[in-house]
mmCIF file of C-alpha atoms and ligand atoms in Angstrom:
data_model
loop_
_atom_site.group_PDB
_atom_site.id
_atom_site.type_symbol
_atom_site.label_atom_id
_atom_site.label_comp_id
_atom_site.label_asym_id
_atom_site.label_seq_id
_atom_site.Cartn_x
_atom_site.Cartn_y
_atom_site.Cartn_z
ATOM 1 C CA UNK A 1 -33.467 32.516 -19.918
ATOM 2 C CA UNK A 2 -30.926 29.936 -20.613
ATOM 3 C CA UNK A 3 -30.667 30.155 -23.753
ATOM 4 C CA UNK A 4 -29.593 33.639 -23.068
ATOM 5 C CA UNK A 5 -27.182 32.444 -21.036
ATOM 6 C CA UNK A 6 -26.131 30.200 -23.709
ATOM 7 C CA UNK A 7 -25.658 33.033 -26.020
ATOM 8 C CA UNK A 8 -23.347 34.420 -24.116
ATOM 9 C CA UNK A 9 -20.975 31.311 -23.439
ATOM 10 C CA UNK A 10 -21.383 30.718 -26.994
ATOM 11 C CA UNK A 11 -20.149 34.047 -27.703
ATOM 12 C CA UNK A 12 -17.372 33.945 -25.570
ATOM 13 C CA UNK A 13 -15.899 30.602 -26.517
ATOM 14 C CA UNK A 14 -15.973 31.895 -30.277
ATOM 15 C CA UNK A 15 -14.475 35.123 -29.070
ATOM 16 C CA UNK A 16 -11.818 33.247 -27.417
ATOM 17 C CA UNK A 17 -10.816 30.810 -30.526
ATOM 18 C CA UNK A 18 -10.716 33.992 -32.759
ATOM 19 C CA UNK A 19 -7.891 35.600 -30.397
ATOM 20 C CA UNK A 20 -6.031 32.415 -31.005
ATOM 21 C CA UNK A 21 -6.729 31.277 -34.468
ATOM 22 C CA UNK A 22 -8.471 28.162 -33.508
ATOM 23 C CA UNK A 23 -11.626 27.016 -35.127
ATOM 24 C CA UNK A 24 -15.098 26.742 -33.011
ATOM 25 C CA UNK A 25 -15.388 23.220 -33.732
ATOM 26 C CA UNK A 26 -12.308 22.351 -32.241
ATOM 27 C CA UNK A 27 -13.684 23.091 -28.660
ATOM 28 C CA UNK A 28 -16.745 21.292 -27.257
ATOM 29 C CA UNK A 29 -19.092 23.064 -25.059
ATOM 30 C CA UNK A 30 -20.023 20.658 -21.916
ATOM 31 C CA UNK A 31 -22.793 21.795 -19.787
ATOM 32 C CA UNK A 32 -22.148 20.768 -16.600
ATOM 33 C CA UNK A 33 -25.775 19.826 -14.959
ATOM 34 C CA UNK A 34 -25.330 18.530 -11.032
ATOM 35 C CA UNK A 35 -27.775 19.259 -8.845
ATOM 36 C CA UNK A 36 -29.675 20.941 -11.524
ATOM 37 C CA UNK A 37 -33.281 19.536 -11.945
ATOM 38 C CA UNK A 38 -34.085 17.445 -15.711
ATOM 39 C CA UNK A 39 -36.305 20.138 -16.515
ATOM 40 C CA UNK A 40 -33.437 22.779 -17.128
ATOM 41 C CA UNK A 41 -31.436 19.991 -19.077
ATOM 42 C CA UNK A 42 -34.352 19.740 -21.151
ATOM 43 C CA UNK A 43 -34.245 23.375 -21.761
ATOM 44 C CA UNK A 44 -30.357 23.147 -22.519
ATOM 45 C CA UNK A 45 -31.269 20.626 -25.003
ATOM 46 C CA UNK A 46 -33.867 22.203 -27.241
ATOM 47 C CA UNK A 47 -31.422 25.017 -27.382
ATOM 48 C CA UNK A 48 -29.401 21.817 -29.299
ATOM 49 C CA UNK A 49 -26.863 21.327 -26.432
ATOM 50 C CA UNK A 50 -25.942 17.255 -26.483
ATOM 51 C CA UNK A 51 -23.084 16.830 -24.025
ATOM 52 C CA UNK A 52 -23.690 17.159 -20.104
ATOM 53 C CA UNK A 53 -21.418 16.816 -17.295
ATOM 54 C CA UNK A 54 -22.573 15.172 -14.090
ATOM 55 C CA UNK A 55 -20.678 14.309 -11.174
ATOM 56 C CA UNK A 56 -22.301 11.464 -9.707
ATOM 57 C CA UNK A 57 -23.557 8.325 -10.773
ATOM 58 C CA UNK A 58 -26.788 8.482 -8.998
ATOM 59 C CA UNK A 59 -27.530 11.874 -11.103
ATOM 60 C CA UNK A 60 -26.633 10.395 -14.575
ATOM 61 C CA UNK A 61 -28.581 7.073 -13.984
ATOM 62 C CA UNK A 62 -31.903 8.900 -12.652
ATOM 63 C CA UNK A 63 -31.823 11.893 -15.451
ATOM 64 C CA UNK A 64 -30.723 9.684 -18.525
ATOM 65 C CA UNK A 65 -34.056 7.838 -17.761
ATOM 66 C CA UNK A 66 -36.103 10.783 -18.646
ATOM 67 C CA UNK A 67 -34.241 12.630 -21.335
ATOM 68 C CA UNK A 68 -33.283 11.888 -24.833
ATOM 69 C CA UNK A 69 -31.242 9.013 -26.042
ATOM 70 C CA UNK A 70 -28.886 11.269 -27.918
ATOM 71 C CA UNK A 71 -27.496 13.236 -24.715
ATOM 72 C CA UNK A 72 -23.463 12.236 -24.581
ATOM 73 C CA UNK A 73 -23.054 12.016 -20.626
ATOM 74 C CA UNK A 74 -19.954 12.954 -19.513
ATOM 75 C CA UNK A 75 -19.218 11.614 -16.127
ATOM 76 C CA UNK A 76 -16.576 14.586 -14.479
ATOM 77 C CA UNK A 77 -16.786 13.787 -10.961
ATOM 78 C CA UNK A 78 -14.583 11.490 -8.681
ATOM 79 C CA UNK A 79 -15.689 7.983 -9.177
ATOM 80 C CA UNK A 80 -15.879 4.679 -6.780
ATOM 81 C CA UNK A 81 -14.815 1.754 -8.320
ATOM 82 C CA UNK A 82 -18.111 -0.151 -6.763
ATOM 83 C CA UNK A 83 -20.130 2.614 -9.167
ATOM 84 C CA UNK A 84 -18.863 1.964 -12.340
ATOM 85 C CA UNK A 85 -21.099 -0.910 -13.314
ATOM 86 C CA UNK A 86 -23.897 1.629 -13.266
ATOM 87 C CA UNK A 87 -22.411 4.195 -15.852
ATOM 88 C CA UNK A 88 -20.344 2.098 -18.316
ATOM 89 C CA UNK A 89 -22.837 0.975 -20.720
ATOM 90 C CA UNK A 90 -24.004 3.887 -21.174
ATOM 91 C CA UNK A 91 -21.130 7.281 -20.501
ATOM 92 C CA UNK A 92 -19.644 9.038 -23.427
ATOM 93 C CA UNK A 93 -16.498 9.687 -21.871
ATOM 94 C CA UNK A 94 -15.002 9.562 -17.696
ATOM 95 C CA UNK A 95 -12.952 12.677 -17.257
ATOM 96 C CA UNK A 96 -11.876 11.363 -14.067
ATOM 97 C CA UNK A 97 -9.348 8.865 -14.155
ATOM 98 C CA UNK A 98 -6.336 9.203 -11.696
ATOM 99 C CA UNK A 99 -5.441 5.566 -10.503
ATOM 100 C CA UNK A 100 -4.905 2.357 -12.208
ATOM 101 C CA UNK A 101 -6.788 0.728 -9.910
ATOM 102 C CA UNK A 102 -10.036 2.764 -10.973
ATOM 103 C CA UNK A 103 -8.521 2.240 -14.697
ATOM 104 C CA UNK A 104 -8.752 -1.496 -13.945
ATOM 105 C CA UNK A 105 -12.365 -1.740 -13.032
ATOM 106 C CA UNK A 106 -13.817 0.228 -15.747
ATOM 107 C CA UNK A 107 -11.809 -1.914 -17.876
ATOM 108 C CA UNK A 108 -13.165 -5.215 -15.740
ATOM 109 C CA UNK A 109 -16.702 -3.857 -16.420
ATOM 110 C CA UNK A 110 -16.564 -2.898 -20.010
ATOM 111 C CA UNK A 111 -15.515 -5.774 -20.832
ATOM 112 C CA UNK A 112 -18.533 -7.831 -19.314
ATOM 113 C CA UNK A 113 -20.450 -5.171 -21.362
ATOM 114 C CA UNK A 114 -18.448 -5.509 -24.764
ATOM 115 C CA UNK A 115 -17.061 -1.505 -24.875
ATOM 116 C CA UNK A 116 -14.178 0.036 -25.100
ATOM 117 C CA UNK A 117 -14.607 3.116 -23.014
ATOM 118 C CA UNK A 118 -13.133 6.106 -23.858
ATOM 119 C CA UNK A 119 -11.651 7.965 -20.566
ATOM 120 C CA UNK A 120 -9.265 10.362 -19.527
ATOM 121 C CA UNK A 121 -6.758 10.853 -17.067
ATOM 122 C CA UNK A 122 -7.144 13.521 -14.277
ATOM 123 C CA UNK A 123 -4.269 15.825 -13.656
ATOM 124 C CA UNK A 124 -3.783 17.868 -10.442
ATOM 125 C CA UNK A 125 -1.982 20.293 -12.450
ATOM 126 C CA UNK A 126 -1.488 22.736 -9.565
ATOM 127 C CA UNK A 127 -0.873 20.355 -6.784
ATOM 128 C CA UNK A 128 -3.731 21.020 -4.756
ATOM 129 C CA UNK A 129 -4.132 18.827 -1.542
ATOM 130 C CA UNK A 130 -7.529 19.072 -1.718
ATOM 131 C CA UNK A 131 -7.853 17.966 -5.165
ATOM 132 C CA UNK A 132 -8.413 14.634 -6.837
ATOM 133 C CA UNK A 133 -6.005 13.846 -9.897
ATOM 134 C CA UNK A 134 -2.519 12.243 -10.240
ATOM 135 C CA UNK A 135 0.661 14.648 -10.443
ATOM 136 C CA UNK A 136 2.315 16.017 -13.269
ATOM 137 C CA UNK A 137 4.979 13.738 -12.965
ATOM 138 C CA UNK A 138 3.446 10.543 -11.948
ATOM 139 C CA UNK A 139 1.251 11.153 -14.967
ATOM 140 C CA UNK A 140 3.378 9.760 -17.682
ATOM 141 C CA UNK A 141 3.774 6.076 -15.787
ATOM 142 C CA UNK A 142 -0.109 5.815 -14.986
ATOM 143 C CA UNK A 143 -0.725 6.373 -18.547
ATOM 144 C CA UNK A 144 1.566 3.457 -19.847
ATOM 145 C CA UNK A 145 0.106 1.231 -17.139
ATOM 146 C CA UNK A 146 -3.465 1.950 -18.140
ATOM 147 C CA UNK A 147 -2.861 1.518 -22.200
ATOM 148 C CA UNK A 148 -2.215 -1.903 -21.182
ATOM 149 C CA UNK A 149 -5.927 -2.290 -20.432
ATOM 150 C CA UNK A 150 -7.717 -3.577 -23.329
ATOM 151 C CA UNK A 151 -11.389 -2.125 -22.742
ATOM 152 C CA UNK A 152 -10.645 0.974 -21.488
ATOM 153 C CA UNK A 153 -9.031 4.173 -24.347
ATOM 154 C CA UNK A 154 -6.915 7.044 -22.991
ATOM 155 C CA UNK A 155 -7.894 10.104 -25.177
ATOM 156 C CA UNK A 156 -6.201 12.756 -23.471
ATOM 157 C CA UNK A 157 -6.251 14.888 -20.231
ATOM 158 C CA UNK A 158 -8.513 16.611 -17.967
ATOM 159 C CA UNK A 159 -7.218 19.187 -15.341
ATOM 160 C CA UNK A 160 -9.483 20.805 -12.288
ATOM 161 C CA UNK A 161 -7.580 24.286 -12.393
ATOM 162 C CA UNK A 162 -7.575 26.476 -8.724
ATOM 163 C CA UNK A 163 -10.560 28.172 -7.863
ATOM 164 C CA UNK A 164 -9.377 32.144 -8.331
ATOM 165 C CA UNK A 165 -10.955 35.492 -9.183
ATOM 166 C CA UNK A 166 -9.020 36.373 -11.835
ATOM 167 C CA UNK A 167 -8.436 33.371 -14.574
ATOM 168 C CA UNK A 168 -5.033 34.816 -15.679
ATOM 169 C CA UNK A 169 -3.704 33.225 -12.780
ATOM 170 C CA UNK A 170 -4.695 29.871 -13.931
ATOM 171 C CA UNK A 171 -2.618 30.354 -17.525
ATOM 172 C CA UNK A 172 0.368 29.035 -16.098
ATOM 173 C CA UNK A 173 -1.658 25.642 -15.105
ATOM 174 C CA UNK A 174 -3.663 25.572 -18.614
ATOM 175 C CA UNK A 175 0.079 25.802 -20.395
ATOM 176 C CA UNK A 176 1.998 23.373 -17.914
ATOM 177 C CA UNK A 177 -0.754 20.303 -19.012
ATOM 178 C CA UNK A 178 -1.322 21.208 -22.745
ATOM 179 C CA UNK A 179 2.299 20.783 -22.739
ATOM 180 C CA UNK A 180 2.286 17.872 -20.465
ATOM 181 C CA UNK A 181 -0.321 16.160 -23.169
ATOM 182 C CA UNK A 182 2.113 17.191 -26.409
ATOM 183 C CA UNK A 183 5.133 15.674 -24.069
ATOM 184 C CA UNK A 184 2.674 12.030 -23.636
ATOM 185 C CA UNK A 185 1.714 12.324 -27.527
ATOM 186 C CA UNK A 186 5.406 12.145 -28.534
ATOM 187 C CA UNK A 187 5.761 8.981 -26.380
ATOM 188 C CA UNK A 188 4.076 7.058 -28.986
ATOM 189 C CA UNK A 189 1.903 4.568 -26.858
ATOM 190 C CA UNK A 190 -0.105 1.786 -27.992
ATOM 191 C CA UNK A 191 -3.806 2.494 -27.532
ATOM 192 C CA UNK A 192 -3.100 6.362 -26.161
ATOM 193 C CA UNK A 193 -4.655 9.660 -27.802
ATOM 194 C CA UNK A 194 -3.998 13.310 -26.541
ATOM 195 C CA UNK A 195 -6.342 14.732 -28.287
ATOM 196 C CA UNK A 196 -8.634 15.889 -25.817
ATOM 197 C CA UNK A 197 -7.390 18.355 -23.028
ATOM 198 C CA UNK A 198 -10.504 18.713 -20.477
ATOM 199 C CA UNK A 199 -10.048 21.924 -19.166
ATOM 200 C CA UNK A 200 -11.923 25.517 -18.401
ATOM 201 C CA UNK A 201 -15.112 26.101 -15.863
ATOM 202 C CA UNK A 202 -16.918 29.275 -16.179
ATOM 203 C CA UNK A 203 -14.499 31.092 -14.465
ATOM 204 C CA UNK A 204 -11.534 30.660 -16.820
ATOM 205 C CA UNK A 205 -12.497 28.752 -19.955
ATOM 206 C CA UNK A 206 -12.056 31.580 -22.141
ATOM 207 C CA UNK A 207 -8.134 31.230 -21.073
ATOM 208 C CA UNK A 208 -8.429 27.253 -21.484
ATOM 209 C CA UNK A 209 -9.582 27.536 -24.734
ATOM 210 C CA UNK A 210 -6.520 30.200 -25.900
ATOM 211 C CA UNK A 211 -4.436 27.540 -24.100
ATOM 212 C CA UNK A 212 -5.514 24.785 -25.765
ATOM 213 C CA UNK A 213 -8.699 23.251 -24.255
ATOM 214 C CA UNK A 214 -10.349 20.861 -26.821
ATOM 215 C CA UNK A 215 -13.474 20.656 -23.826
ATOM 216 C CA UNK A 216 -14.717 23.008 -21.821
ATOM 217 C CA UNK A 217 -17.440 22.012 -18.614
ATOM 218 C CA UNK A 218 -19.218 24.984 -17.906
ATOM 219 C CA UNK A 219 -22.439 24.309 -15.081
ATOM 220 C CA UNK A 220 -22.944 27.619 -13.608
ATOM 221 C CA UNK A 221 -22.464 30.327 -17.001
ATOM 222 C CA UNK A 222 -25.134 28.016 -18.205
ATOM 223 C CA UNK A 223 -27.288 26.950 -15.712
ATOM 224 C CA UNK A 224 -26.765 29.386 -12.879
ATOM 225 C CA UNK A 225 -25.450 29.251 -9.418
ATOM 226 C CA UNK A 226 -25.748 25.106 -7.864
ATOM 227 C CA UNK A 227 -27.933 25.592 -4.197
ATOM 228 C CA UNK A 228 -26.199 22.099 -2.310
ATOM 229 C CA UNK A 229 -28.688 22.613 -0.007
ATOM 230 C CA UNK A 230 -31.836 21.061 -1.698
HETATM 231 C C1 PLP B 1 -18.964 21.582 -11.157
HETATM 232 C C2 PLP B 1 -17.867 21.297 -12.109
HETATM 233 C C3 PLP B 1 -17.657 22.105 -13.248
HETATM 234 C C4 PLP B 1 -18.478 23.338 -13.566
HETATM 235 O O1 PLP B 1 -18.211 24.361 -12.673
HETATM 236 P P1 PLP B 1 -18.764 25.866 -12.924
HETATM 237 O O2 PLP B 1 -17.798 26.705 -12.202
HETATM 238 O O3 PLP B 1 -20.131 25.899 -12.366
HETATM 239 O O4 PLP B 1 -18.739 26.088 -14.387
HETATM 240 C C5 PLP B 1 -16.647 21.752 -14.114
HETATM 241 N N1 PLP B 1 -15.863 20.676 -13.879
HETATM 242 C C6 PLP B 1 -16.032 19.875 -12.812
HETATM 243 C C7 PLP B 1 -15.148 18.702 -12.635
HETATM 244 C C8 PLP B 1 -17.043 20.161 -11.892
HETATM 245 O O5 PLP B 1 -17.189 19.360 -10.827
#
């Protein structure tokens, strides 16, 4: 049944980089996993899906115990700074970066652990209230603070776009930060990368991929709809 589901995405994100000319490798497929139990990772996995998207550290620390050693975790969610000793060793990339003080302790704790951890800074693109993620144009000066950090590695941007029923409406958003990321890339700085734009949820990733999306976190095209209530 997933892998069905699979299909499908799979199609879709290929469907979406022929309309644009992009290749399929450009854009990696994130399955985004919270609250979904190890046994449908597992499933994900045979189907040869490696990167998953969790949201809490809790989650990433209990299923990384009992699945493969290969799995790229990619931590998506908002993170506390007295949580990030549990992930660092270990997390392929944080997606969720919006405050130098966050940017500090990951760097405080990679460095007791000998990594450089890759991250990414979070970008309220729209300007949601109810939204993690630094503004647009508060963006630029967070990044130059963090690339100061030795352990930690800015590789680009991650944006959660609005929650809408039609993901046309989100276009706007997916154009304003791809060309927020090409605006940081020409700054030159030490240590930075925009190579990675973290952007697209089922609902719209087909548009975040014609805009530009390099990663895509899709939980419920994959998995099915998340029941908070268990
Ligand atoms: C839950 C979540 C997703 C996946 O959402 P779906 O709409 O189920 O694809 C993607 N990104 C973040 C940051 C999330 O928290």
């Amino acid at each position: 049944m997933l892998q069905e589901n699979l299909n499908q995405v799979e199609k879709n994100i290929q469907s979406a980089c022929d309309k644009v000319g992009r290749k399929r490798e450009e854009v990696t497929l994130i399955a985004v996993s919270k609250t979904k139990p190890v046994n449908m990772l597992s499933e994900v996995y045979n189907c040869g899906i490696r990167d998953f998207g969790e949201n809490k550290v809790q989650e990433i620390c209990e299923k990384r115990e009992q699945l493969p050693e290969d799995i790229h975790w990619h931590m998506i969610g908002h993170l506390q700074r007295n949580k990030v000793k549990y992930i660092v060793s270990d997390v392929t990339l944080i997606h969720s970066v919006d405050t130098y003080r966050l940017a500090e302790e990951i760097n405080i704790q990679a460095k007791k652990v000998h990594r450089i951890v890759p991250i990414l800074i979070e970008v309220n693109i729209a300007g949601e209230t109810t939204k993690f993620g630094i503004s647009k144009e508060e963006t630029l000066q967070l990044v130059e603070e963090v690339a100061k950090l030795e352990n930690v590695r800015i590789q680009g941007l991650m944006t959660i776009a609005p929650f809408v029923n039609d993901p046309e409406e989100n276009r706007l958003y997916f154009k304003k930060i791809k060309e927020l990321s090409v605006d940081i890339a020409k700054e030159n700085i030490d240590n930075v990368s925009m190579d990675i734009l973290s952007m697209g949820m089922t609902g719209d990733y087909m548009v975040a991929i014609e805009e530009g999306a390099t990663m895509v976190r899709v939980g419920t095209g994959i998995f099915g709809a998340r029941d908070y209530n268990k």
